[in-house]
Amino acid sequence: MKIATVLRDDDNTREVDRLLREKLRASSTRPFTLIENNGEEQPDLVLSIGGDGTLLEAVHQYGFSPSYVGIHTGHLGFYADWRPEELDDFVLALENVEPFIAEYPTVDCEFHKRDGEVLYKWALNEMVLRNNSLSTLVVAVYINGEEFETFRGDGLIVSSPSGSTAYNKAVNGAIVHPSLEGIQLSEIASINNQTYRTINSSLVLPKHHQVELIMMNPEVMIGLDREQAVWTDIRSIVCVVGQNKVKFARYKKLPFWGRVRKSFITG
Ligand code: NAD
């Protein structure tokens, strides 16, 4: 089994990586080959050691072909299954357990630039659109080609099911189980008064539906998971349920609702 690791940049995480590599090399039951990210070899399994942000980084680095496992070295992460104290159990599981592969849907986004160029990007958590200043973001929202509303406020989030527990949750969006292939459009501080009106609820769209956001501001801030940038030349963004899913290798049982409970209620 070819294994790659992606690390958060801190001493504790590097030490956990060192210990884990030692244990994997010492394994006599199964050959594990540790590979580096040199673009030549594709790993079968990517171990993200750090937090949820590290996992997001790993997924954007290696894409949809390998499976992922998260080991958390900070506070409990949503995507991470293992703690550093459990490295021996983890290696035992790698040697002996056939993992369940949980597949999490993504969000696919087309960015239509004013000059006609189209860029394709995807997110595991979400695409966030905000104004690049304190003034109001104004966006014409179309659903499946039909005008839906004009949004005025701080921003809009289009999240995946697994991203529904991240930024989307902080703006009171619903938590969606990742077996439901959908995207969720949520508002950040919409203006609702006698003059301006939005739906003021999160919308969950199924596969094959699309949401189109047409910019009225000259300059916007766009976030895709960890990546963020200011754009001056975007005319519209079209989001749909992603064509590809991210695969998580589950070597121990932690169903989605248990994960939600552990992350937000019990710790
Ligand atoms: P970060 O270090 O600021 O992390 C933000 C928090 O989001 C961390 O506690 C992380 O554990 C948590 N998180 C990330 N993905 C999650 C998920 N799917 N479910 C539950 N919690 C999750 O930033 P980062 O590590 O670079 O992570 C980027 C993510 O941060 C973005 O994808 C976005 O969802 C999230 N974020 C949240 C808010 C908010 O809640 N107000 C604001 C900005 C960004």
PDB file of C-alpha atoms and ligand atoms in Angstrom:
ATOM      1  CA  MET A   1       0.000   0.000   0.000  1.00  0.00           C
ATOM      2  CA  LYS A   2       1.458   3.374  -1.032  1.00  0.00           C
ATOM      3  CA  ILE A   3       0.958   5.991   1.681  1.00  0.00           C
ATOM      4  CA  ALA A   4       1.561   9.760   1.614  1.00  0.00           C
ATOM      5  CA  THR A   5       1.269  12.165   4.528  1.00  0.00           C
ATOM      6  CA  VAL A   6       0.250  15.840   4.568  1.00  0.00           C
ATOM      7  CA  LEU A   7       1.197  17.738   7.717  1.00  0.00           C
ATOM      8  CA  ARG A   8       0.228  20.860   9.563  1.00  0.00           C
ATOM      9  CA  ASP A   9       3.307  23.017   9.987  1.00  0.00           C
ATOM     10  CA  ASP A  10       4.108  22.549  13.695  1.00  0.00           C
ATOM     11  CA  ASP A  11       6.598  20.543  15.781  1.00  0.00           C
ATOM     12  CA  ASN A  12       3.981  18.355  17.467  1.00  0.00           C
ATOM     13  CA  THR A  13       2.576  17.284  14.093  1.00  0.00           C
ATOM     14  CA  ARG A  14       6.052  16.557  12.693  1.00  0.00           C
ATOM     15  CA  GLU A  15       6.770  14.381  15.739  1.00  0.00           C
ATOM     16  CA  VAL A  16       3.528  12.419  15.234  1.00  0.00           C
ATOM     17  CA  ASP A  17       4.493  11.942  11.560  1.00  0.00           C
ATOM     18  CA  ARG A  18       7.962  10.689  12.569  1.00  0.00           C
ATOM     19  CA  LEU A  19       6.506   8.182  15.051  1.00  0.00           C
ATOM     20  CA  LEU A  20       3.913   6.981  12.569  1.00  0.00           C
ATOM     21  CA  ARG A  21       6.527   6.454   9.829  1.00  0.00           C
ATOM     22  CA  GLU A  22       8.635   4.452  12.275  1.00  0.00           C
ATOM     23  CA  LYS A  23       5.676   2.203  13.092  1.00  0.00           C
ATOM     24  CA  LEU A  24       4.702   1.765   9.441  1.00  0.00           C
ATOM     25  CA  ARG A  25       8.266   0.846   8.435  1.00  0.00           C
ATOM     26  CA  ALA A  26       8.414  -1.687  11.284  1.00  0.00           C
ATOM     27  CA  SER A  27       5.227  -3.407  10.137  1.00  0.00           C
ATOM     28  CA  SER A  28       5.924  -7.014   9.219  1.00  0.00           C
ATOM     29  CA  THR A  29       2.313  -7.938   8.424  1.00  0.00           C
ATOM     30  CA  ARG A  30       1.871  -5.675   5.428  1.00  0.00           C
ATOM     31  CA  PRO A  31       4.305  -3.741   3.258  1.00  0.00           C
ATOM     32  CA  PHE A  32       3.683  -0.004   3.438  1.00  0.00           C
ATOM     33  CA  THR A  33       5.554   2.267   1.028  1.00  0.00           C
ATOM     34  CA  LEU A  34       5.804   5.865   2.141  1.00  0.00           C
ATOM     35  CA  ILE A  35       5.879   8.143  -0.883  1.00  0.00           C
ATOM     36  CA  GLU A  36       6.650  11.842  -1.238  1.00  0.00           C
ATOM     37  CA  ASN A  37       4.548  14.342  -3.178  1.00  0.00           C
ATOM     38  CA  ASN A  38       6.829  14.543  -6.213  1.00  0.00           C
ATOM     39  CA  GLY A  39       4.031  14.111  -8.743  1.00  0.00           C
ATOM     40  CA  GLU A  40       5.480  10.797  -9.957  1.00  0.00           C
ATOM     41  CA  GLU A  41       3.643   8.276  -7.808  1.00  0.00           C
ATOM     42  CA  GLN A  42      -0.008   8.262  -6.756  1.00  0.00           C
ATOM     43  CA  PRO A  43      -0.646   7.129  -3.173  1.00  0.00           C
ATOM     44  CA  ASP A  44      -3.428   4.660  -2.347  1.00  0.00           C
ATOM     45  CA  LEU A  45      -3.947   6.327   1.010  1.00  0.00           C
ATOM     46  CA  VAL A  46      -3.248   9.887   2.198  1.00  0.00           C
ATOM     47  CA  LEU A  47      -2.881  10.515   5.929  1.00  0.00           C
ATOM     48  CA  SER A  48      -3.642  14.085   6.927  1.00  0.00           C
ATOM     49  CA  ILE A  49      -1.974  14.909  10.246  1.00  0.00           C
ATOM     50  CA  GLY A  50      -3.149  18.186  11.777  1.00  0.00           C
ATOM     51  CA  GLY A  51      -6.660  19.643  11.670  1.00  0.00           C
ATOM     52  CA  ASP A  52      -9.587  19.944   9.265  1.00  0.00           C
ATOM     53  CA  GLY A  53      -7.628  22.587   7.336  1.00  0.00           C
ATOM     54  CA  THR A  54      -4.805  20.064   6.780  1.00  0.00           C
ATOM     55  CA  LEU A  55      -7.320  17.553   5.459  1.00  0.00           C
ATOM     56  CA  LEU A  56      -8.714  20.167   3.057  1.00  0.00           C
ATOM     57  CA  GLU A  57      -5.158  20.885   1.892  1.00  0.00           C
ATOM     58  CA  ALA A  58      -4.453  17.166   1.402  1.00  0.00           C
ATOM     59  CA  VAL A  59      -7.591  16.679  -0.660  1.00  0.00           C
ATOM     60  CA  HIS A  60      -6.704  19.581  -2.965  1.00  0.00           C
ATOM     61  CA  GLN A  61      -3.134  18.261  -3.257  1.00  0.00           C
ATOM     62  CA  TYR A  62      -3.988  14.644  -4.171  1.00  0.00           C
ATOM     63  CA  GLY A  63      -7.523  14.870  -5.610  1.00  0.00           C
ATOM     64  CA  PHE A  64     -10.079  12.108  -5.984  1.00  0.00           C
ATOM     65  CA  SER A  65      -8.009   9.000  -6.592  1.00  0.00           C
ATOM     66  CA  PRO A  66      -6.654   8.078  -3.111  1.00  0.00           C
ATOM     67  CA  SER A  67      -8.614   7.571   0.092  1.00  0.00           C
ATOM     68  CA  TYR A  68      -8.027   9.841   3.079  1.00  0.00           C
ATOM     69  CA  VAL A  69      -7.641   9.345   6.821  1.00  0.00           C
ATOM     70  CA  GLY A  70      -7.383  12.228   9.298  1.00  0.00           C
ATOM     71  CA  ILE A  71      -5.217  12.145  12.447  1.00  0.00           C
ATOM     72  CA  HIS A  72      -5.815  15.214  14.592  1.00  0.00           C
ATOM     73  CA  THR A  73      -2.992  16.859  16.480  1.00  0.00           C
ATOM     74  CA  GLY A  74      -4.927  19.917  17.639  1.00  0.00           C
ATOM     75  CA  HIS A  75      -8.491  20.158  18.869  1.00  0.00           C
ATOM     76  CA  LEU A  76     -10.955  17.514  17.700  1.00  0.00           C
ATOM     77  CA  GLY A  77     -11.491  17.843  13.959  1.00  0.00           C
ATOM     78  CA  PHE A  78     -14.591  16.998  11.996  1.00  0.00           C
ATOM     79  CA  TYR A  79     -12.741  15.058   9.306  1.00  0.00           C
ATOM     80  CA  ALA A  80     -10.233  13.360  11.629  1.00  0.00           C
ATOM     81  CA  ASP A  81     -10.804   9.881  13.097  1.00  0.00           C
ATOM     82  CA  TRP A  82      -7.622   9.199  15.054  1.00  0.00           C
ATOM     83  CA  ARG A  83      -5.731  10.805  17.923  1.00  0.00           C
ATOM     84  CA  PRO A  84      -1.908  10.736  18.241  1.00  0.00           C
ATOM     85  CA  GLU A  85      -2.198   8.401  21.288  1.00  0.00           C
ATOM     86  CA  GLU A  86      -3.877   5.828  19.036  1.00  0.00           C
ATOM     87  CA  LEU A  87      -1.050   5.368  16.495  1.00  0.00           C
ATOM     88  CA  ASP A  88      -0.451   1.704  17.470  1.00  0.00           C
ATOM     89  CA  ASP A  89      -4.160   0.892  17.075  1.00  0.00           C
ATOM     90  CA  PHE A  90      -4.202   2.782  13.807  1.00  0.00           C
ATOM     91  CA  VAL A  91      -1.273   0.818  12.352  1.00  0.00           C
ATOM     92  CA  LEU A  92      -2.897  -2.437  13.572  1.00  0.00           C
ATOM     93  CA  ALA A  93      -6.098  -1.416  11.811  1.00  0.00           C
ATOM     94  CA  LEU A  94      -4.171  -0.597   8.606  1.00  0.00           C
ATOM     95  CA  GLU A  95      -2.616  -4.053   8.755  1.00  0.00           C
ATOM     96  CA  ASN A  96      -5.749  -6.035   9.518  1.00  0.00           C
ATOM     97  CA  VAL A  97      -8.966  -4.160   8.775  1.00  0.00           C
ATOM     98  CA  GLU A  98     -10.696  -3.783   5.413  1.00  0.00           C
ATOM     99  CA  PRO A  99     -11.884  -0.160   5.645  1.00  0.00           C
ATOM    100  CA  PHE A 100     -15.354   1.093   4.823  1.00  0.00           C
ATOM    101  CA  ILE A 101     -15.012   3.770   2.146  1.00  0.00           C
ATOM    102  CA  ALA A 102     -17.284   6.766   2.849  1.00  0.00           C
ATOM    103  CA  GLU A 103     -17.703   8.979  -0.210  1.00  0.00           C
ATOM    104  CA  TYR A 104     -18.422  12.655   0.380  1.00  0.00           C
ATOM    105  CA  PRO A 105     -19.887  14.831  -2.404  1.00  0.00           C
ATOM    106  CA  THR A 106     -18.185  18.056  -3.448  1.00  0.00           C
ATOM    107  CA  VAL A 107     -19.313  21.358  -4.994  1.00  0.00           C
ATOM    108  CA  ASP A 108     -18.328  22.068  -8.617  1.00  0.00           C
ATOM    109  CA  CYS A 109     -18.128  25.743  -9.614  1.00  0.00           C
ATOM    110  CA  GLU A 110     -17.742  27.404 -13.007  1.00  0.00           C
ATOM    111  CA  PHE A 111     -16.301  30.906 -12.805  1.00  0.00           C
ATOM    112  CA  HIS A 112     -17.357  32.925 -15.851  1.00  0.00           C
ATOM    113  CA  LYS A 113     -15.012  35.830 -16.410  1.00  0.00           C
ATOM    114  CA  ARG A 114     -16.056  39.036 -18.131  1.00  0.00           C
ATOM    115  CA  ASP A 115     -13.787  38.260 -21.095  1.00  0.00           C
ATOM    116  CA  GLY A 116     -15.620  34.958 -21.699  1.00  0.00           C
ATOM    117  CA  GLU A 117     -13.018  32.663 -20.119  1.00  0.00           C
ATOM    118  CA  VAL A 118     -14.459  29.951 -17.850  1.00  0.00           C
ATOM    119  CA  LEU A 119     -12.523  28.463 -14.909  1.00  0.00           C
ATOM    120  CA  TYR A 120     -13.540  25.202 -13.262  1.00  0.00           C
ATOM    121  CA  LYS A 121     -12.887  24.679  -9.550  1.00  0.00           C
ATOM    122  CA  TRP A 122     -14.283  22.495  -6.795  1.00  0.00           C
ATOM    123  CA  ALA A 123     -14.567  22.485  -3.030  1.00  0.00           C
ATOM    124  CA  LEU A 124     -14.983  19.781  -0.404  1.00  0.00           C
ATOM    125  CA  ASN A 125     -16.461  22.204   2.153  1.00  0.00           C
ATOM    126  CA  GLU A 126     -17.796  25.232   0.325  1.00  0.00           C
ATOM    127  CA  MET A 127     -17.529  28.135  -2.074  1.00  0.00           C
ATOM    128  CA  VAL A 128     -17.905  31.475  -0.263  1.00  0.00           C
ATOM    129  CA  LEU A 129     -18.694  34.732  -2.042  1.00  0.00           C
ATOM    130  CA  ARG A 130     -18.277  38.046  -0.212  1.00  0.00           C
ATOM    131  CA  ASN A 131     -17.851  41.657  -1.139  1.00  0.00           C
ATOM    132  CA  ASN A 132     -14.287  42.856  -0.981  1.00  0.00           C
ATOM    133  CA  SER A 133     -15.200  45.826   1.205  1.00  0.00           C
ATOM    134  CA  LEU A 134     -17.659  46.688   3.950  1.00  0.00           C
ATOM    135  CA  SER A 135     -20.256  47.768   1.414  1.00  0.00           C
ATOM    136  CA  THR A 136     -23.111  45.445   0.477  1.00  0.00           C
ATOM    137  CA  LEU A 137     -22.620  42.454  -1.778  1.00  0.00           C
ATOM    138  CA  VAL A 138     -25.291  42.511  -4.492  1.00  0.00           C
ATOM    139  CA  VAL A 139     -25.899  39.307  -6.440  1.00  0.00           C
ATOM    140  CA  ALA A 140     -28.650  38.231  -8.837  1.00  0.00           C
ATOM    141  CA  VAL A 141     -29.492  34.636  -7.893  1.00  0.00           C
ATOM    142  CA  TYR A 142     -30.793  32.312 -10.609  1.00  0.00           C
ATOM    143  CA  ILE A 143     -31.885  28.733  -9.985  1.00  0.00           C
ATOM    144  CA  ASN A 144     -31.918  26.403 -12.994  1.00  0.00           C
ATOM    145  CA  GLY A 145     -31.837  29.418 -15.309  1.00  0.00           C
ATOM    146  CA  GLU A 146     -34.835  31.165 -13.675  1.00  0.00           C
ATOM    147  CA  GLU A 147     -34.459  34.416 -11.753  1.00  0.00           C
ATOM    148  CA  PHE A 148     -34.954  33.715  -8.019  1.00  0.00           C
ATOM    149  CA  GLU A 149     -33.985  36.838  -6.078  1.00  0.00           C
ATOM    150  CA  THR A 150     -31.552  39.702  -5.767  1.00  0.00           C
ATOM    151  CA  PHE A 151     -29.398  39.091  -2.714  1.00  0.00           C
ATOM    152  CA  ARG A 152     -28.089  42.048  -0.724  1.00  0.00           C
ATOM    153  CA  GLY A 153     -25.947  41.413   2.332  1.00  0.00           C
ATOM    154  CA  ASP A 154     -22.508  40.235   3.434  1.00  0.00           C
ATOM    155  CA  GLY A 155     -22.186  37.086   1.396  1.00  0.00           C
ATOM    156  CA  LEU A 156     -23.393  33.739   0.124  1.00  0.00           C
ATOM    157  CA  ILE A 157     -22.112  30.223   0.819  1.00  0.00           C
ATOM    158  CA  VAL A 158     -22.626  27.208  -1.416  1.00  0.00           C
ATOM    159  CA  SER A 159     -21.720  24.206   0.714  1.00  0.00           C
ATOM    160  CA  SER A 160     -21.435  20.464   0.222  1.00  0.00           C
ATOM    161  CA  PRO A 161     -23.085  18.058   2.702  1.00  0.00           C
ATOM    162  CA  SER A 162     -19.827  17.545   4.666  1.00  0.00           C
ATOM    163  CA  GLY A 163     -19.162  21.290   4.464  1.00  0.00           C
ATOM    164  CA  SER A 164     -22.631  21.909   5.947  1.00  0.00           C
ATOM    165  CA  THR A 165     -21.103  21.556   9.441  1.00  0.00           C
ATOM    166  CA  ALA A 166     -18.454  24.210   8.711  1.00  0.00           C
ATOM    167  CA  TYR A 167     -19.067  27.874   7.713  1.00  0.00           C
ATOM    168  CA  ASN A 168     -22.619  26.987   6.623  1.00  0.00           C
ATOM    169  CA  LYS A 169     -23.482  25.885  10.170  1.00  0.00           C
ATOM    170  CA  ALA A 170     -22.221  29.186  11.589  1.00  0.00           C
ATOM    171  CA  VAL A 171     -24.883  31.034   9.547  1.00  0.00           C
ATOM    172  CA  ASN A 172     -27.614  28.621  10.706  1.00  0.00           C
ATOM    173  CA  GLY A 173     -27.660  26.481   7.572  1.00  0.00           C
ATOM    174  CA  ALA A 174     -28.936  22.911   7.939  1.00  0.00           C
ATOM    175  CA  ILE A 175     -26.632  19.959   8.551  1.00  0.00           C
ATOM    176  CA  VAL A 176     -26.979  17.599   5.585  1.00  0.00           C
ATOM    177  CA  HIS A 177     -25.978  13.926   5.619  1.00  0.00           C
ATOM    178  CA  PRO A 178     -23.328  13.235   2.949  1.00  0.00           C
ATOM    179  CA  SER A 179     -25.390  10.404   1.458  1.00  0.00           C
ATOM    180  CA  LEU A 180     -27.719  13.148   0.163  1.00  0.00           C
ATOM    181  CA  GLU A 181     -26.071  14.471  -2.983  1.00  0.00           C
ATOM    182  CA  GLY A 182     -26.927  18.153  -2.842  1.00  0.00           C
ATOM    183  CA  ILE A 183     -25.584  21.655  -2.466  1.00  0.00           C
ATOM    184  CA  GLN A 184     -26.820  24.214   0.050  1.00  0.00           C
ATOM    185  CA  LEU A 185     -27.077  27.942  -0.612  1.00  0.00           C
ATOM    186  CA  SER A 186     -26.894  29.944   2.626  1.00  0.00           C
ATOM    187  CA  GLU A 187     -26.956  33.657   3.289  1.00  0.00           C
ATOM    188  CA  ILE A 188     -24.529  35.691   5.373  1.00  0.00           C
ATOM    189  CA  ALA A 189     -26.367  38.658   6.921  1.00  0.00           C
ATOM    190  CA  SER A 190     -28.920  39.403   4.202  1.00  0.00           C
ATOM    191  CA  ILE A 191     -30.739  42.740   4.156  1.00  0.00           C
ATOM    192  CA  ASN A 192     -34.470  42.199   4.584  1.00  0.00           C
ATOM    193  CA  ASN A 193     -36.705  45.271   4.931  1.00  0.00           C
ATOM    194  CA  GLN A 194     -39.549  47.095   3.111  1.00  0.00           C
ATOM    195  CA  THR A 195     -37.323  47.653   0.094  1.00  0.00           C
ATOM    196  CA  TYR A 196     -35.095  44.604  -0.188  1.00  0.00           C
ATOM    197  CA  ARG A 197     -36.092  40.983   0.225  1.00  0.00           C
ATOM    198  CA  THR A 198     -34.383  37.607   0.052  1.00  0.00           C
ATOM    199  CA  ILE A 199     -35.743  34.168   0.897  1.00  0.00           C
ATOM    200  CA  ASN A 200     -33.778  34.393   4.176  1.00  0.00           C
ATOM    201  CA  SER A 201     -33.585  30.602   4.488  1.00  0.00           C
ATOM    202  CA  SER A 202     -30.998  28.110   3.328  1.00  0.00           C
ATOM    203  CA  LEU A 203     -31.904  26.233   0.151  1.00  0.00           C
ATOM    204  CA  VAL A 204     -30.840  22.639  -0.495  1.00  0.00           C
ATOM    205  CA  LEU A 205     -30.639  21.813  -4.189  1.00  0.00           C
ATOM    206  CA  PRO A 206     -30.463  18.252  -5.525  1.00  0.00           C
ATOM    207  CA  LYS A 207     -28.153  16.835  -8.162  1.00  0.00           C
ATOM    208  CA  HIS A 208     -28.705  18.269 -11.668  1.00  0.00           C
ATOM    209  CA  HIS A 209     -29.998  21.578 -10.267  1.00  0.00           C
ATOM    210  CA  GLN A 210     -27.784  24.603 -10.499  1.00  0.00           C
ATOM    211  CA  VAL A 211     -27.464  27.934  -8.778  1.00  0.00           C
ATOM    212  CA  GLU A 212     -26.047  30.863 -10.730  1.00  0.00           C
ATOM    213  CA  LEU A 213     -24.757  33.951  -8.927  1.00  0.00           C
ATOM    214  CA  ILE A 214     -24.389  37.038 -11.109  1.00  0.00           C
ATOM    215  CA  MET A 215     -22.102  39.719  -9.656  1.00  0.00           C
ATOM    216  CA  MET A 216     -23.199  43.338  -9.374  1.00  0.00           C
ATOM    217  CA  ASN A 217     -20.049  44.413  -7.502  1.00  0.00           C
ATOM    218  CA  PRO A 218     -16.882  45.181  -9.446  1.00  0.00           C
ATOM    219  CA  GLU A 219     -14.702  43.328  -6.955  1.00  0.00           C
ATOM    220  CA  VAL A 220     -15.529  40.252  -4.883  1.00  0.00           C
ATOM    221  CA  MET A 221     -13.740  37.902  -2.495  1.00  0.00           C
ATOM    222  CA  ILE A 222     -14.098  34.211  -3.306  1.00  0.00           C
ATOM    223  CA  GLY A 223     -13.165  31.352  -1.018  1.00  0.00           C
ATOM    224  CA  LEU A 224     -12.907  27.680  -1.958  1.00  0.00           C
ATOM    225  CA  ASP A 225     -12.212  25.665   1.191  1.00  0.00           C
ATOM    226  CA  ARG A 226      -8.896  27.157   2.398  1.00  0.00           C
ATOM    227  CA  GLU A 227      -8.043  29.055  -0.763  1.00  0.00           C
ATOM    228  CA  GLN A 228      -9.233  32.670  -1.006  1.00  0.00           C
ATOM    229  CA  ALA A 229      -8.665  35.465  -3.500  1.00  0.00           C
ATOM    230  CA  VAL A 230     -10.027  38.835  -4.639  1.00  0.00           C
ATOM    231  CA  TRP A 231     -11.466  38.774  -8.154  1.00  0.00           C
ATOM    232  CA  THR A 232     -12.163  41.828 -10.285  1.00  0.00           C
ATOM    233  CA  ASP A 233     -13.203  40.118 -13.497  1.00  0.00           C
ATOM    234  CA  ILE A 234     -15.871  37.569 -12.508  1.00  0.00           C
ATOM    235  CA  ARG A 235     -19.285  37.999 -14.172  1.00  0.00           C
ATOM    236  CA  SER A 236     -20.991  34.949 -12.665  1.00  0.00           C
ATOM    237  CA  ILE A 237     -20.485  31.699 -10.757  1.00  0.00           C
ATOM    238  CA  VAL A 238     -22.460  28.537 -11.493  1.00  0.00           C
ATOM    239  CA  CYS A 239     -22.475  25.840  -8.783  1.00  0.00           C
ATOM    240  CA  VAL A 240     -23.705  22.244  -8.999  1.00  0.00           C
ATOM    241  CA  VAL A 241     -23.193  18.998  -7.073  1.00  0.00           C
ATOM    242  CA  GLY A 242     -19.633  17.875  -7.845  1.00  0.00           C
ATOM    243  CA  GLN A 243     -19.002  15.105 -10.354  1.00  0.00           C
ATOM    244  CA  ASN A 244     -16.368  13.583  -8.076  1.00  0.00           C
ATOM    245  CA  LYS A 245     -16.527  12.476  -4.463  1.00  0.00           C
ATOM    246  CA  VAL A 246     -13.769  12.470  -1.871  1.00  0.00           C
ATOM    247  CA  LYS A 247     -13.123   9.013  -0.425  1.00  0.00           C
ATOM    248  CA  PHE A 248     -12.524   8.578   3.301  1.00  0.00           C
ATOM    249  CA  ALA A 249     -11.180   5.228   4.541  1.00  0.00           C
ATOM    250  CA  ARG A 250     -12.925   4.360   7.804  1.00  0.00           C
ATOM    251  CA  TYR A 251     -10.932   1.853   9.830  1.00  0.00           C
ATOM    252  CA  LYS A 252     -13.230   2.285  12.824  1.00  0.00           C
ATOM    253  CA  LYS A 253     -16.904   3.071  13.081  1.00  0.00           C
ATOM    254  CA  LEU A 254     -17.814   6.724  13.511  1.00  0.00           C
ATOM    255  CA  PRO A 255     -21.045   7.357  11.627  1.00  0.00           C
ATOM    256  CA  PHE A 256     -21.790  10.888  10.427  1.00  0.00           C
ATOM    257  CA  TRP A 257     -24.266  11.756  13.199  1.00  0.00           C
ATOM    258  CA  GLY A 258     -21.833  10.428  15.825  1.00  0.00           C
ATOM    259  CA  ARG A 259     -19.182  12.639  14.245  1.00  0.00           C
ATOM    260  CA  VAL A 260     -21.549  15.640  14.452  1.00  0.00           C
ATOM    261  CA  ARG A 261     -22.375  14.875  18.088  1.00  0.00           C
ATOM    262  CA  LYS A 262     -18.706  14.466  18.995  1.00  0.00           C
ATOM    263  CA  SER A 263     -17.669  17.649  17.175  1.00  0.00           C
ATOM    264  CA  PHE A 264     -20.400  19.921  18.499  1.00  0.00           C
ATOM    265  CA  ILE A 265     -21.962  18.457  21.623  1.00  0.00           C
ATOM    266  CA  THR A 266     -19.830  16.069  23.634  1.00  0.00           C
ATOM    267  CA  GLY A 267     -16.262  16.717  22.385  1.00  0.00           C
TER     268      GLY A 267
HETATM  269  P1  NAD B   1      -9.726  27.686  10.407  1.00  0.00           P
HETATM  270  O1  NAD B   1      -8.455  27.215  11.005  1.00  0.00           O
HETATM  271  O2  NAD B   1     -10.185  29.080  10.647  1.00  0.00           O
HETATM  272  O3  NAD B   1     -10.871  26.648  10.807  1.00  0.00           O
HETATM  273  C1  NAD B   1     -12.143  26.994  11.028  1.00  0.00           C
HETATM  274  C2  NAD B   1     -12.860  25.869  11.802  1.00  0.00           C
HETATM  275  O4  NAD B   1     -13.664  25.138  10.887  1.00  0.00           O
HETATM  276  C3  NAD B   1     -11.969  24.855  12.507  1.00  0.00           C
HETATM  277  O5  NAD B   1     -12.444  24.692  13.817  1.00  0.00           O
HETATM  278  C4  NAD B   1     -12.198  23.557  11.704  1.00  0.00           C
HETATM  279  O6  NAD B   1     -12.085  22.402  12.508  1.00  0.00           O
HETATM  280  C5  NAD B   1     -13.621  23.762  11.257  1.00  0.00           C
HETATM  281  N1  NAD B   1     -14.027  22.989  10.098  1.00  0.00           N
HETATM  282  C6  NAD B   1     -13.455  22.929   8.868  1.00  0.00           C
HETATM  283  N2  NAD B   1     -14.156  22.102   8.084  1.00  0.00           N
HETATM  284  C7  NAD B   1     -15.187  21.635   8.838  1.00  0.00           C
HETATM  285  C8  NAD B   1     -16.268  20.769   8.567  1.00  0.00           C
HETATM  286  N3  NAD B   1     -16.456  20.247   7.370  1.00  0.00           N
HETATM  287  N4  NAD B   1     -17.154  20.546   9.569  1.00  0.00           N
HETATM  288  C9  NAD B   1     -17.011  21.086  10.780  1.00  0.00           C
HETATM  289  N5  NAD B   1     -16.011  21.929  11.088  1.00  0.00           N
HETATM  290  C10 NAD B   1     -15.115  22.199  10.120  1.00  0.00           C
HETATM  291  O7  NAD B   1      -9.658  27.489   8.852  1.00  0.00           O
HETATM  292  P2  NAD B   1      -9.169  26.250   8.040  1.00  0.00           P
HETATM  293  O8  NAD B   1      -8.600  25.213   8.953  1.00  0.00           O
HETATM  294  O9  NAD B   1      -8.373  26.757   6.918  1.00  0.00           O
HETATM  295  O10 NAD B   1     -10.541  25.688   7.480  1.00  0.00           O
HETATM  296  C11 NAD B   1     -11.196  26.302   6.413  1.00  0.00           C
HETATM  297  C12 NAD B   1     -12.658  26.228   6.715  1.00  0.00           C
HETATM  298  O11 NAD B   1     -12.951  27.116   7.777  1.00  0.00           O
HETATM  299  C13 NAD B   1     -13.523  26.691   5.579  1.00  0.00           C
HETATM  300  O12 NAD B   1     -13.771  25.670   4.661  1.00  0.00           O
HETATM  301  C14 NAD B   1     -14.770  27.156   6.310  1.00  0.00           C
HETATM  302  O13 NAD B   1     -15.796  26.200   6.305  1.00  0.00           O
HETATM  303  C15 NAD B   1     -14.334  27.362   7.735  1.00  0.00           C
HETATM  304  N6  NAD B   1     -14.672  28.733   8.143  1.00  0.00           N
HETATM  305  C16 NAD B   1     -15.646  28.871   9.071  1.00  0.00           C
HETATM  306  C17 NAD B   1     -16.071  30.128   9.444  1.00  0.00           C
HETATM  307  C18 NAD B   1     -17.167  30.238  10.461  1.00  0.00           C
HETATM  308  O14 NAD B   1     -17.583  29.191  11.002  1.00  0.00           O
HETATM  309  N7  NAD B   1     -17.667  31.435  10.728  1.00  0.00           N
HETATM  310  C19 NAD B   1     -15.498  31.264   8.867  1.00  0.00           C
HETATM  311  C20 NAD B   1     -14.500  31.102   7.932  1.00  0.00           C
HETATM  312  C21 NAD B   1     -14.091  29.812   7.568  1.00  0.00           C
END
